[in-house]
Coordinates of N, CA and C in Angstrom, one line a residue:
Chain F
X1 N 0.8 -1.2 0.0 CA 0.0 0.0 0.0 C 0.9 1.2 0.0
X2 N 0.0 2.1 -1.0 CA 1.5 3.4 -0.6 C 1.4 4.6 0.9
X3 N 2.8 5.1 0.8 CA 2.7 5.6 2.0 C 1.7 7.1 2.2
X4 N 1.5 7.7 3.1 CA 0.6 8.7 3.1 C 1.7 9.7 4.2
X5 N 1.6 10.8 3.7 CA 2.0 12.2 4.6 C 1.0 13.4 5.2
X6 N 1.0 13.3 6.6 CA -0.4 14.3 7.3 C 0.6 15.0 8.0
X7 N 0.3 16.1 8.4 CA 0.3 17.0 9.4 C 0.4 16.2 11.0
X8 N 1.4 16.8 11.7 CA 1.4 16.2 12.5 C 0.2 16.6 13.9
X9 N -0.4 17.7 13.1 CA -1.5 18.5 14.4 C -2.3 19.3 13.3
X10 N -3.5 19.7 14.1 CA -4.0 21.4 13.6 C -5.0 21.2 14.6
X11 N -5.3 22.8 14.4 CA -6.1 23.3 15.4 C -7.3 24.0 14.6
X12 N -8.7 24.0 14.9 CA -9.8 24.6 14.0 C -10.4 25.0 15.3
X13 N -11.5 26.0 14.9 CA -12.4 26.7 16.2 C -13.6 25.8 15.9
X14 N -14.2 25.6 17.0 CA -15.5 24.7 17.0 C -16.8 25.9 16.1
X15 N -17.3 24.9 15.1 CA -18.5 25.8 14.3 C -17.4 25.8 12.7
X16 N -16.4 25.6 12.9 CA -15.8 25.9 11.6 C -15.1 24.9 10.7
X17 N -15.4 24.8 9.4 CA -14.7 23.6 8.7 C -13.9 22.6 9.4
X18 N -13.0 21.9 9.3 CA -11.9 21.4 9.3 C -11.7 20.7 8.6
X19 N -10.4 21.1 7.4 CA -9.7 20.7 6.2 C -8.5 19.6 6.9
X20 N -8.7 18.7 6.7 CA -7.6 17.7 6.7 C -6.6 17.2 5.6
X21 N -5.4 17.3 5.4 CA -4.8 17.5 4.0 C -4.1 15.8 4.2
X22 N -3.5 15.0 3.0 CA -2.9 13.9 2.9 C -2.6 13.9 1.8
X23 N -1.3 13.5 1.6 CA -0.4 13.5 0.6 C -0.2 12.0 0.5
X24 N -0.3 11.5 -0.9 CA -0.2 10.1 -1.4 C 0.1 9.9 -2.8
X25 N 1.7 10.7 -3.1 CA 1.9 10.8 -4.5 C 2.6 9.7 -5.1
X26 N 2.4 8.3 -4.3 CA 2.9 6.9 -4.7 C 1.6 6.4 -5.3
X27 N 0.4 6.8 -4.7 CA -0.7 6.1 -4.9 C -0.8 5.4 -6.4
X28 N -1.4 4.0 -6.5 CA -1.2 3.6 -7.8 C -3.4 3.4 -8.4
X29 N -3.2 3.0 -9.5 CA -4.3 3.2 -9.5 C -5.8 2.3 -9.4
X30 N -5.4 1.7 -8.7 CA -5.9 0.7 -7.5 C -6.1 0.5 -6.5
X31 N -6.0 1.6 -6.3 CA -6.1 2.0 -4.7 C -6.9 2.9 -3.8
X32 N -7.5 2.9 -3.0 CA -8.5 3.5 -2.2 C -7.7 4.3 -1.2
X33 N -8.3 5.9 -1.2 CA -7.9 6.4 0.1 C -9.3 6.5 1.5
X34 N -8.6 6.2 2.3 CA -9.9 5.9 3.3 C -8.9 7.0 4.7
X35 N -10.3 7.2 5.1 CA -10.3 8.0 6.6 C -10.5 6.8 7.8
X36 N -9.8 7.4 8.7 CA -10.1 6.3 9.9 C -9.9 7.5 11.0
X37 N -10.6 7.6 12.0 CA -10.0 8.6 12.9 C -10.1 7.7 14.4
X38 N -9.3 8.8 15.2 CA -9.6 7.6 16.7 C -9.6 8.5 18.1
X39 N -10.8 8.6 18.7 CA -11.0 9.5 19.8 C -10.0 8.7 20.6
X40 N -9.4 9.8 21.5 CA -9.3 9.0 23.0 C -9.5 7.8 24.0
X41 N -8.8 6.9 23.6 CA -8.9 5.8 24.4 C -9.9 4.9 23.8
X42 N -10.4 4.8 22.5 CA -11.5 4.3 21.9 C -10.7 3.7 20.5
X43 N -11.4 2.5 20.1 CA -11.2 2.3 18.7 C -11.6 3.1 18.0
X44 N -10.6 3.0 16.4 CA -10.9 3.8 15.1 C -12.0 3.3 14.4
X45 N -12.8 4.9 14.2 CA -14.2 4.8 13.6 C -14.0 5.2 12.2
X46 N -14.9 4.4 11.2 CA -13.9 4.5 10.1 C -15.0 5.8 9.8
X47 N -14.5 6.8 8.5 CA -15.3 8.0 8.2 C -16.0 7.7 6.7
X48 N -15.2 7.5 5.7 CA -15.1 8.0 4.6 C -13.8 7.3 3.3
X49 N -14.2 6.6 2.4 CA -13.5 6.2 1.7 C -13.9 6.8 0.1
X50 N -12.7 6.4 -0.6 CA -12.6 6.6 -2.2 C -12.0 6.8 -3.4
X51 N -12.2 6.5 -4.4 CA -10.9 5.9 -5.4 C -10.7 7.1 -5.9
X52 N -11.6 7.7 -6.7 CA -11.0 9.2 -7.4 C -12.0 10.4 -7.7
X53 N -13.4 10.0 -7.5 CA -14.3 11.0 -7.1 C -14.5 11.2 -5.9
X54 N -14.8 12.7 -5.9 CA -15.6 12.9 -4.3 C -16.2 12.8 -3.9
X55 N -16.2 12.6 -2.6 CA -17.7 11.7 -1.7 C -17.8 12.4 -0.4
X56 N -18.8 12.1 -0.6 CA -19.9 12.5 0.9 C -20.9 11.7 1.8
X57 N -20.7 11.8 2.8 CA -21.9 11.0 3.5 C -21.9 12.1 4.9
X58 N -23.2 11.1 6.0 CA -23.3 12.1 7.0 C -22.1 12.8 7.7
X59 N -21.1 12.4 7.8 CA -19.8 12.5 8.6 C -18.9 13.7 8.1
X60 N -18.7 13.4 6.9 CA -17.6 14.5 5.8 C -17.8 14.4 4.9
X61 N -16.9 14.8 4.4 CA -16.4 15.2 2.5 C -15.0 14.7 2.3
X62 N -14.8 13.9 1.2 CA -13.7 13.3 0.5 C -13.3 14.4 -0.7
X63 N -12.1 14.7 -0.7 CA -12.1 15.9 -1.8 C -10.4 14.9 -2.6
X64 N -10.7 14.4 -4.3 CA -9.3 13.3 -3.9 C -8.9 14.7 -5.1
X65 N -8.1 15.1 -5.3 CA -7.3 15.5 -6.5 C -7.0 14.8 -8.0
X66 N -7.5 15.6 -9.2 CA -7.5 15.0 -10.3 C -6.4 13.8 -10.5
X67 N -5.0 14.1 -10.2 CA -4.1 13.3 -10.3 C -3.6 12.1 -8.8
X68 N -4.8 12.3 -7.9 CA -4.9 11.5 -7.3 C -3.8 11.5 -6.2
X69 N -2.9 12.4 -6.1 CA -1.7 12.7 -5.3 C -2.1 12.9 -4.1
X70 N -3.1 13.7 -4.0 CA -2.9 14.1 -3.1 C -5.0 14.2 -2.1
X71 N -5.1 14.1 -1.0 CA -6.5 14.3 -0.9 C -6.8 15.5 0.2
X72 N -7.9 15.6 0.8 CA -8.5 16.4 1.7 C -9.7 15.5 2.6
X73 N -9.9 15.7 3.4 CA -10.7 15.4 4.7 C -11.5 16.7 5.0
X74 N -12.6 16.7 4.9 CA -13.8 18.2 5.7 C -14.0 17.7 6.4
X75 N -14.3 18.5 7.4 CA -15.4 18.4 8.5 C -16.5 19.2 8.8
X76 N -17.4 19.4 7.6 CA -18.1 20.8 7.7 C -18.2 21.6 8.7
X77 N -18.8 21.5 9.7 CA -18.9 22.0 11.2 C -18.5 21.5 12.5
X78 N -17.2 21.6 12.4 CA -16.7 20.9 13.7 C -17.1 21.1 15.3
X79 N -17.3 20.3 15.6 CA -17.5 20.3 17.2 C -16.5 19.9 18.4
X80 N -16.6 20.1 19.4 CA -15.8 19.7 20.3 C -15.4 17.6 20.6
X81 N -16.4 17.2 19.7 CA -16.3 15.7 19.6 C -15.7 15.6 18.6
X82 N -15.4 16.1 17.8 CA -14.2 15.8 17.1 C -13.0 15.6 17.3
X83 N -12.4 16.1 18.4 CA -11.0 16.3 18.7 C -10.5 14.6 18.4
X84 N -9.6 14.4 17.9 CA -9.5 13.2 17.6 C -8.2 12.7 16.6
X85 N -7.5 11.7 16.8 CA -6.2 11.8 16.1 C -7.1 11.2 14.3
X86 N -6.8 11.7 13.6 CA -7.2 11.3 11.9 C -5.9 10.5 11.2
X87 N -6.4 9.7 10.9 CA -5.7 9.0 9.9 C -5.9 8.8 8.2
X88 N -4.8 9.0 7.6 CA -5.2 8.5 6.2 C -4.7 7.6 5.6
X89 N -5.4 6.6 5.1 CA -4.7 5.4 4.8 C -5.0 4.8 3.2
X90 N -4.3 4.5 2.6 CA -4.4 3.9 1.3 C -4.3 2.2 1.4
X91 N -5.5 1.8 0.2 CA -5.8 1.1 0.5 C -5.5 0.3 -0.2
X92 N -5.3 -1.2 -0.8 CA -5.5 -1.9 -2.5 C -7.3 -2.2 -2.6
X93 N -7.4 -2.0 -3.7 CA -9.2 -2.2 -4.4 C -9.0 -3.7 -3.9
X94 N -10.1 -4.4 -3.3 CA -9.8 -5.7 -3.2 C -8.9 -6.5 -1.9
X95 N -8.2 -5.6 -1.1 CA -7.2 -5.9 -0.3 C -8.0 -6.5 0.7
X96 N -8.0 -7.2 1.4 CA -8.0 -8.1 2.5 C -7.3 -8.3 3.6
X97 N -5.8 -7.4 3.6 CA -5.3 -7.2 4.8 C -5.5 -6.3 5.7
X98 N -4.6 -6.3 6.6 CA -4.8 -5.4 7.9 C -4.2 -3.9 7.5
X99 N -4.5 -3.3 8.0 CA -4.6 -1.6 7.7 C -2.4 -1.3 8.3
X100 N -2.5 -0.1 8.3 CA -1.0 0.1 8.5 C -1.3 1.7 8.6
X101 N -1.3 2.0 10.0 CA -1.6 3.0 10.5 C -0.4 4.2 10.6
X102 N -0.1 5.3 10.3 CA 1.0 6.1 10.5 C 0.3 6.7 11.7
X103 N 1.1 7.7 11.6 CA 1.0 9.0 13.1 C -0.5 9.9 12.9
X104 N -0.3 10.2 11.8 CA -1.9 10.8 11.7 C -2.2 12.0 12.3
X105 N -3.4 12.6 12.3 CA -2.9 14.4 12.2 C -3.9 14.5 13.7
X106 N -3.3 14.9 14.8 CA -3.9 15.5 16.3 C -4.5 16.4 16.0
X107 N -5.8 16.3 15.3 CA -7.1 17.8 15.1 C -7.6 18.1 16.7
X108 N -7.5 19.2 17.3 CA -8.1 19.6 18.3 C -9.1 20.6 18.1
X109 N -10.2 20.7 18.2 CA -11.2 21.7 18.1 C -11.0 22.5 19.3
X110 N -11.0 24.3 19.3 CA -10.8 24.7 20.1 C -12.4 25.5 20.5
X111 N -12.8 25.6 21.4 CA -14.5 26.2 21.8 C -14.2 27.5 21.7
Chain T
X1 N -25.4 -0.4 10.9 CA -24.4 -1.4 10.8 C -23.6 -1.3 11.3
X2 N -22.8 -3.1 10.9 CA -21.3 -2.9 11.3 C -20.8 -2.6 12.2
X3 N -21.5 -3.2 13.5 CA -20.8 -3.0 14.9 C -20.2 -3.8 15.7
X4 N -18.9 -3.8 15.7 CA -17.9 -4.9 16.4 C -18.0 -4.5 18.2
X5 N -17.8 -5.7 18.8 CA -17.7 -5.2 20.1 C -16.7 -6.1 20.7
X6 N -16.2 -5.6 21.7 CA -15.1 -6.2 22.8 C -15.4 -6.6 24.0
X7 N -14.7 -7.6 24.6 CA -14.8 -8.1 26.0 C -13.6 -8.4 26.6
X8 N -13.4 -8.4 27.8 CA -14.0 -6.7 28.3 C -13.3 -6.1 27.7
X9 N -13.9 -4.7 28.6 CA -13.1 -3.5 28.1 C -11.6 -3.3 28.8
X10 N -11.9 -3.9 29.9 CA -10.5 -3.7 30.6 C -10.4 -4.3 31.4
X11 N -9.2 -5.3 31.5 CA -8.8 -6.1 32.5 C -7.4 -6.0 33.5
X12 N -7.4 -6.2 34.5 CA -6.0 -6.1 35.3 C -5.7 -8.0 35.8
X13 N -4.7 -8.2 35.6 CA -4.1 -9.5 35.9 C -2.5 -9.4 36.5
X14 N -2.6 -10.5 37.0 CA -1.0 -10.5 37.7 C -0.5 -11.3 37.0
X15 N 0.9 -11.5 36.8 CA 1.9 -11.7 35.9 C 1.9 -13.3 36.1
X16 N 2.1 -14.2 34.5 CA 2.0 -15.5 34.5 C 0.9 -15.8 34.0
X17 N -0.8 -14.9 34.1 CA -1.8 -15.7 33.9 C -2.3 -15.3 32.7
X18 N -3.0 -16.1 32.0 CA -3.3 -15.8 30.9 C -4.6 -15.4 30.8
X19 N -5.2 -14.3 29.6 CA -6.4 -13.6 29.8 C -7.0 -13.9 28.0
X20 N -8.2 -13.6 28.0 CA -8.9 -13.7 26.8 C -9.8 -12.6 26.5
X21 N -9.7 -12.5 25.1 CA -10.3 -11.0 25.1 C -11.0 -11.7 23.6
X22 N -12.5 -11.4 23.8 CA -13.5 -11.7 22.4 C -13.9 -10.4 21.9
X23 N -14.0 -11.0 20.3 CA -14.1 -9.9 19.3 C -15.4 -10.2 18.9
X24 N -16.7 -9.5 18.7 CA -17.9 -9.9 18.2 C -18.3 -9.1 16.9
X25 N -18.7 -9.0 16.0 CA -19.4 -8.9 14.5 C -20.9 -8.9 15.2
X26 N -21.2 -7.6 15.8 CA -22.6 -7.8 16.0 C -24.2 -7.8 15.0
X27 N -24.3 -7.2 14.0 CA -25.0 -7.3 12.8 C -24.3 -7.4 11.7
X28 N -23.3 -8.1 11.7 CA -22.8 -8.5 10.3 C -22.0 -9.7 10.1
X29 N -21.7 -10.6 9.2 CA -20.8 -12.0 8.9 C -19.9 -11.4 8.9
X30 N -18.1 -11.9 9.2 CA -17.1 -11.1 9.3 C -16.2 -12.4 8.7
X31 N -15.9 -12.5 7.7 CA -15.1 -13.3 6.8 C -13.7 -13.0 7.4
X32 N -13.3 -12.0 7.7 CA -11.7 -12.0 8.2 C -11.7 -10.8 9.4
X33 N -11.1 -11.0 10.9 CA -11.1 -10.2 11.7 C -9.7 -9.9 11.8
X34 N -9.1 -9.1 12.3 CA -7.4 -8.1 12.8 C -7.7 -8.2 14.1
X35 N -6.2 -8.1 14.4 CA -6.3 -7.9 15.9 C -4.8 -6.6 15.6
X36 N -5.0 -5.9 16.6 CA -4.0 -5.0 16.9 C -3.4 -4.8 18.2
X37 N -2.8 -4.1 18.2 CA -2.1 -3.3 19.6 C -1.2 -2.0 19.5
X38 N -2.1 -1.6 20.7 CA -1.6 -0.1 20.5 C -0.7 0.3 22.3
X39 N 0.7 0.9 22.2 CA 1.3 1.2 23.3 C 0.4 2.8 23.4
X40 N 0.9 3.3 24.4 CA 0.6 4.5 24.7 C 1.2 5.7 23.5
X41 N 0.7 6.3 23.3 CA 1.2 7.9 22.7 C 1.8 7.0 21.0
X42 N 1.8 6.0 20.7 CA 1.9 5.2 19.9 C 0.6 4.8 18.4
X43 N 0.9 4.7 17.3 CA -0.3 4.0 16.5 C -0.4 2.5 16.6
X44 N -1.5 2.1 15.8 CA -1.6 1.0 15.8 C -1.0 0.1 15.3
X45 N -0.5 -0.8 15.7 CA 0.5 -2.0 15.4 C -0.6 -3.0 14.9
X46 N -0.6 -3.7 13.5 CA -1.5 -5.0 13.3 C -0.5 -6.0 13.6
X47 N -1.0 -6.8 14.5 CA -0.4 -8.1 15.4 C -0.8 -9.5 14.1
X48 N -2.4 -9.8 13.8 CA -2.8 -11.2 13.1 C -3.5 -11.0 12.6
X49 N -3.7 -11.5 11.5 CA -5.1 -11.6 10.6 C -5.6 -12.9 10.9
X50 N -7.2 -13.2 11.2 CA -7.9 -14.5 11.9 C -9.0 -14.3 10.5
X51 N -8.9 -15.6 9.5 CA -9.8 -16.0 8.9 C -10.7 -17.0 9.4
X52 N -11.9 -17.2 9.3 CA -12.8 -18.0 10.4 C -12.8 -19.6 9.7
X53 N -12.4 -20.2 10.5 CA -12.0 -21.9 10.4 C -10.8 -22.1 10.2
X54 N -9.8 -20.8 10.0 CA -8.4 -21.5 9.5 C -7.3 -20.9 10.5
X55 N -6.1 -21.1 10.4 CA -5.6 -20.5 11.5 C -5.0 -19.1 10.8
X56 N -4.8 -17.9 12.4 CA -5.1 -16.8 12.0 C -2.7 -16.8 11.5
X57 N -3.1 -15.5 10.5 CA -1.5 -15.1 10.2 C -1.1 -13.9 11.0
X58 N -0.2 -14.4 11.2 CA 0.6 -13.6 12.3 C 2.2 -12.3 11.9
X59 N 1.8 -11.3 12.5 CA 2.9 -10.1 11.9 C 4.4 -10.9 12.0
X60 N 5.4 -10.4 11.0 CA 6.8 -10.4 12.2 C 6.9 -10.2 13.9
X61 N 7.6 -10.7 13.9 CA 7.9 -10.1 15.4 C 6.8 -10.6 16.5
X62 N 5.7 -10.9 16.3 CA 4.4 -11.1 17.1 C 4.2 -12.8 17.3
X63 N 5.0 -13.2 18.6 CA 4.7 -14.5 18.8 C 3.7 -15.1 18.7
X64 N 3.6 -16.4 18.0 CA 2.1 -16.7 17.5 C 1.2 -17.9 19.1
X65 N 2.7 -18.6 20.0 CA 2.2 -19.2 21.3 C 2.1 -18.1 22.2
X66 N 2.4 -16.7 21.9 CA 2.0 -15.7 23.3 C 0.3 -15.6 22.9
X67 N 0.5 -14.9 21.8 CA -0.7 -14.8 21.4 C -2.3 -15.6 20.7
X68 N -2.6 -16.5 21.2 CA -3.3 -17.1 20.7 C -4.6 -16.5 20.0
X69 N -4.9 -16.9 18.6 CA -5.9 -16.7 18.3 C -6.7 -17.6 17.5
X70 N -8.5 -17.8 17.9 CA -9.3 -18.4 17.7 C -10.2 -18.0 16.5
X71 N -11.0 -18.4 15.5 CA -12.1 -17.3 15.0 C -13.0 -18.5 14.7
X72 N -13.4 -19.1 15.5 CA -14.3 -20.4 15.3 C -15.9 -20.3 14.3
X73 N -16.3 -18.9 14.6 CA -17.5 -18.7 13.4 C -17.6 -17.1 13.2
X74 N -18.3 -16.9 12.5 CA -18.5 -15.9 11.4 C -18.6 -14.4 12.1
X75 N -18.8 -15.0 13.2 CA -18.8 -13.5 14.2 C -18.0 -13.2 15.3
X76 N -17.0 -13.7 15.8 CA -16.0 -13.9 16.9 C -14.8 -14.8 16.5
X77 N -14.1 -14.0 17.3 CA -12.8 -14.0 17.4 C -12.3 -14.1 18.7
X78 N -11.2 -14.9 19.5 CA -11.0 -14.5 20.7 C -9.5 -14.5 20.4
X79 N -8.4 -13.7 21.3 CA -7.2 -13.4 21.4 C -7.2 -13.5 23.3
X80 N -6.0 -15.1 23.3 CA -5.8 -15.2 24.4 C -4.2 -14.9 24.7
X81 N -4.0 -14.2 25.7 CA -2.5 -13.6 25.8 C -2.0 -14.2 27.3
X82 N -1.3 -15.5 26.0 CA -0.7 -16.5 27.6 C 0.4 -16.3 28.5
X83 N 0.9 -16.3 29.6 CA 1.8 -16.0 30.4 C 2.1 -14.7 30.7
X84 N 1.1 -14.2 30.7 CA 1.4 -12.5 30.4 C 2.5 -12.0 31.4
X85 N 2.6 -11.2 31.0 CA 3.7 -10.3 31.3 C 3.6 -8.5 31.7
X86 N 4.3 -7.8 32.3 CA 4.1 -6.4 32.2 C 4.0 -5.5 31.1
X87 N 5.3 -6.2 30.1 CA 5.3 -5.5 28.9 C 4.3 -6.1 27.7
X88 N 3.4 -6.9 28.2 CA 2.3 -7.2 27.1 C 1.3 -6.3 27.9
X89 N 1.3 -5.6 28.4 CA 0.4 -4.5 29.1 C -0.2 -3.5 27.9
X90 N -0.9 -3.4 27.4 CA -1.3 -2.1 25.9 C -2.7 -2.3 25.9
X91 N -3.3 -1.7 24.7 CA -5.2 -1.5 24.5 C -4.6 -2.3 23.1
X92 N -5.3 -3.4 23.1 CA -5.8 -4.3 22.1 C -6.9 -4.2 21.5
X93 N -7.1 -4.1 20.0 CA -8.4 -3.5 19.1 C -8.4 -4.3 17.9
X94 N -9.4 -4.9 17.8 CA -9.9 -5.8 16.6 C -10.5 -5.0 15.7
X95 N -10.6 -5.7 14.5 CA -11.6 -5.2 13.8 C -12.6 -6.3 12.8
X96 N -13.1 -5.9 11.8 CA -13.8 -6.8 11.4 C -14.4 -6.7 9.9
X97 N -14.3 -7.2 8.7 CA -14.5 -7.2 7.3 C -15.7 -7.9 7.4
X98 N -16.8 -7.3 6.7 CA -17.8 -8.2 6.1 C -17.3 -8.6 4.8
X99 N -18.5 -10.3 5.0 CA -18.5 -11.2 3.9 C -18.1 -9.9 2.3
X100 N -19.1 -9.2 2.0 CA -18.9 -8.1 0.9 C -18.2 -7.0 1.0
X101 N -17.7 -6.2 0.4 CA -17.1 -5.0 1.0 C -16.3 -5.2 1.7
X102 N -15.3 -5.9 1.2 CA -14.0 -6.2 2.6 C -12.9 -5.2 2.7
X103 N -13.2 -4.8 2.2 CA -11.7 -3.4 2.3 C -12.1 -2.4 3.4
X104 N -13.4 -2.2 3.7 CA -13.8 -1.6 5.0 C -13.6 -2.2 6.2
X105 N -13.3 -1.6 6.9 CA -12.5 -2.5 8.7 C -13.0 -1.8 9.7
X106 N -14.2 -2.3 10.5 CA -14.9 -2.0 11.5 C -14.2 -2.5 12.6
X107 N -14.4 -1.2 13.5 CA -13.3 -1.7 15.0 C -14.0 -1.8 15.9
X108 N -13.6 -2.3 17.3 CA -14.3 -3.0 18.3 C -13.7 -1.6 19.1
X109 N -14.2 -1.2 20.2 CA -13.7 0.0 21.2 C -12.8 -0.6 21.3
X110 N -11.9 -1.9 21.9 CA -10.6 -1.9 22.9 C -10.9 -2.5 23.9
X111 N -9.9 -3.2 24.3 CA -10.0 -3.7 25.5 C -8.2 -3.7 26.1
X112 N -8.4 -2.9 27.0 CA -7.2 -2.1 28.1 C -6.2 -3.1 29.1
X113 N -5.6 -4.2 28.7 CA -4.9 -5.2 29.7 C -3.8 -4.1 30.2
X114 N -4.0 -4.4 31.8 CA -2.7 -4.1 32.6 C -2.3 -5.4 32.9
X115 N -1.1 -5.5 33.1 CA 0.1 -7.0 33.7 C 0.6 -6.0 34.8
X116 N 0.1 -7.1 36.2 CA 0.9 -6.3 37.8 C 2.1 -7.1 37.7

C-alpha cells in the first residue's frame, strides 16, 4: 500500500470547517484512500473512503485530486467531539489485509 | 451497521496468567477479523489476521504461542495472551470485514490489559 504524509496537528475553532490534507503521490491506480480517525482511548471509527471522485456521506467530504496525489478530509462543522487523532490510509481495491496506520494528524477543536 | 464489540473493556491481571479478550461482529458476517495493539502515545500495530476456520496469520515479530488466536464462526474471534507479562500490558483492538465489502474494517472500542 503506498505511503501517506499528514500534518502532525492542527487546530480549528468549533463551528468551523476542518480541512484535513494527505499526501499520497505513490498512490497507484488501484487504490482506495480511506479516513479512519480515533477518539481517545476508543477504537478507530472509520469515516469515509474513495478511489477518485468525491464523496460525501453524514460525517464528511472526501475531496481526492485530479491526479490522485494528493486528498482532503472536511469536516463541515466541527465540534468539540471531534478532537481526535485522523488517519489516512491507502488502501489496495480488493485488499484483505490489515490496515497500516502512521502518526496521523492530532485535530483539536478549540471552543 | 457494522458494529464490532469487545470483551472486556479492561482487565488487570497478575503476571503469569493468561487472559482472553473476544471480538464480536454484532450485525454483520465477518469473513476475516485483525487484531491490533496499541502502546501509549503510539499508533496502531497489526499483530494477526484471523480468517474463520483456518488459523489466523501472524505479523513479524508477534509470537504466534503468546498470542493465541481463535475465529471459530462468522462472528468472533478471541485473542488469548498466555503468560502474560508487564510489557504485554497495551489497548488491544480488533476489527472486522464483512463477507462483501472487505476493504472496510470496523473496529471494536478496545480492551485495556494491565500486567501487575
Amino acid at each position: 500500500d503506498a505511503k501517506t504524509t499528514q500534518p502532525t496537528s492542527m487546530d480549528c475553532a468549533e463551528g468551523r470547517a476542518a480541512n484535513l490534507p494527505c499526501n499520497h503521490s505513490t498512490i497507484s491506480g488501484n487504490e482506495y484512500v480511506y479516513w479512519y480517525r480515533q477518539i481517545h482511548s476508543q477504537g478507530p471509527q472509520y469515516i469515509i473512503h474513495g478511489l477518485k471522485n468525491n464523496e460525501t456521506n453524514e460525517m464528511a467530504s472526501l475531496i481526492i485530486t485530479e491526479d490522485r496525489k494528493s486528498s482532503t478530509l472536511i469536516l463541515p462543522h466541527a465540534t468539540l467531539r471531534d478532537t481526535a487523532v485522523y488517519y489516512c490510509i491507502v488502501r489496495q481495491r480488493g485488499g484483505a489485509d490489515g490496515l497500516t496506520f502512521g502518526k496521523g494528524t492530532h485535530l483539536i477543536i478549540q471552543p | 451497521g457494522a458494529v464490532v464489540s469487545q470483551h472486556p473493556s479492561w482487565v488487570i491481571c497478575k503476571s503469569g496468567t493468561s487472559v482472553k479478550i473476544e471480538c464480536r461482529s454484532l450485525d454483520f458476517q465477518a469473513t476475516t477479523m485483525f487484531w491490533y495493539r496499541q502502546f501509549p502515545k503510539q499508533s496502531l500495530m497489526l499483530m494477526a489476521t484471523s480468517n474463520e476456520g483456518s488459523k489466523a496469520t501472524y505479523e513479524q515479530g508477534v509470537e504466534k504461542d503468546k498470542f493465541l488466536i481463535n475465529h471459530a464462526s462468522l462472528t468472533l474471534s478471541t485473542l488469548t495472551v498466555t503468560s502474560a507479562h508487564p510489557e504485554d500490558s497495551s489497548f488491544y483492538i480488533c476489527s472486522a470485514t464483512r463477507l462483501a465489502g472487505k476493504e472496510t474494517q470496523y473496529f471494536g472500542p478496545g480492551t485495556r490489559l494491565l500486567v501487575l
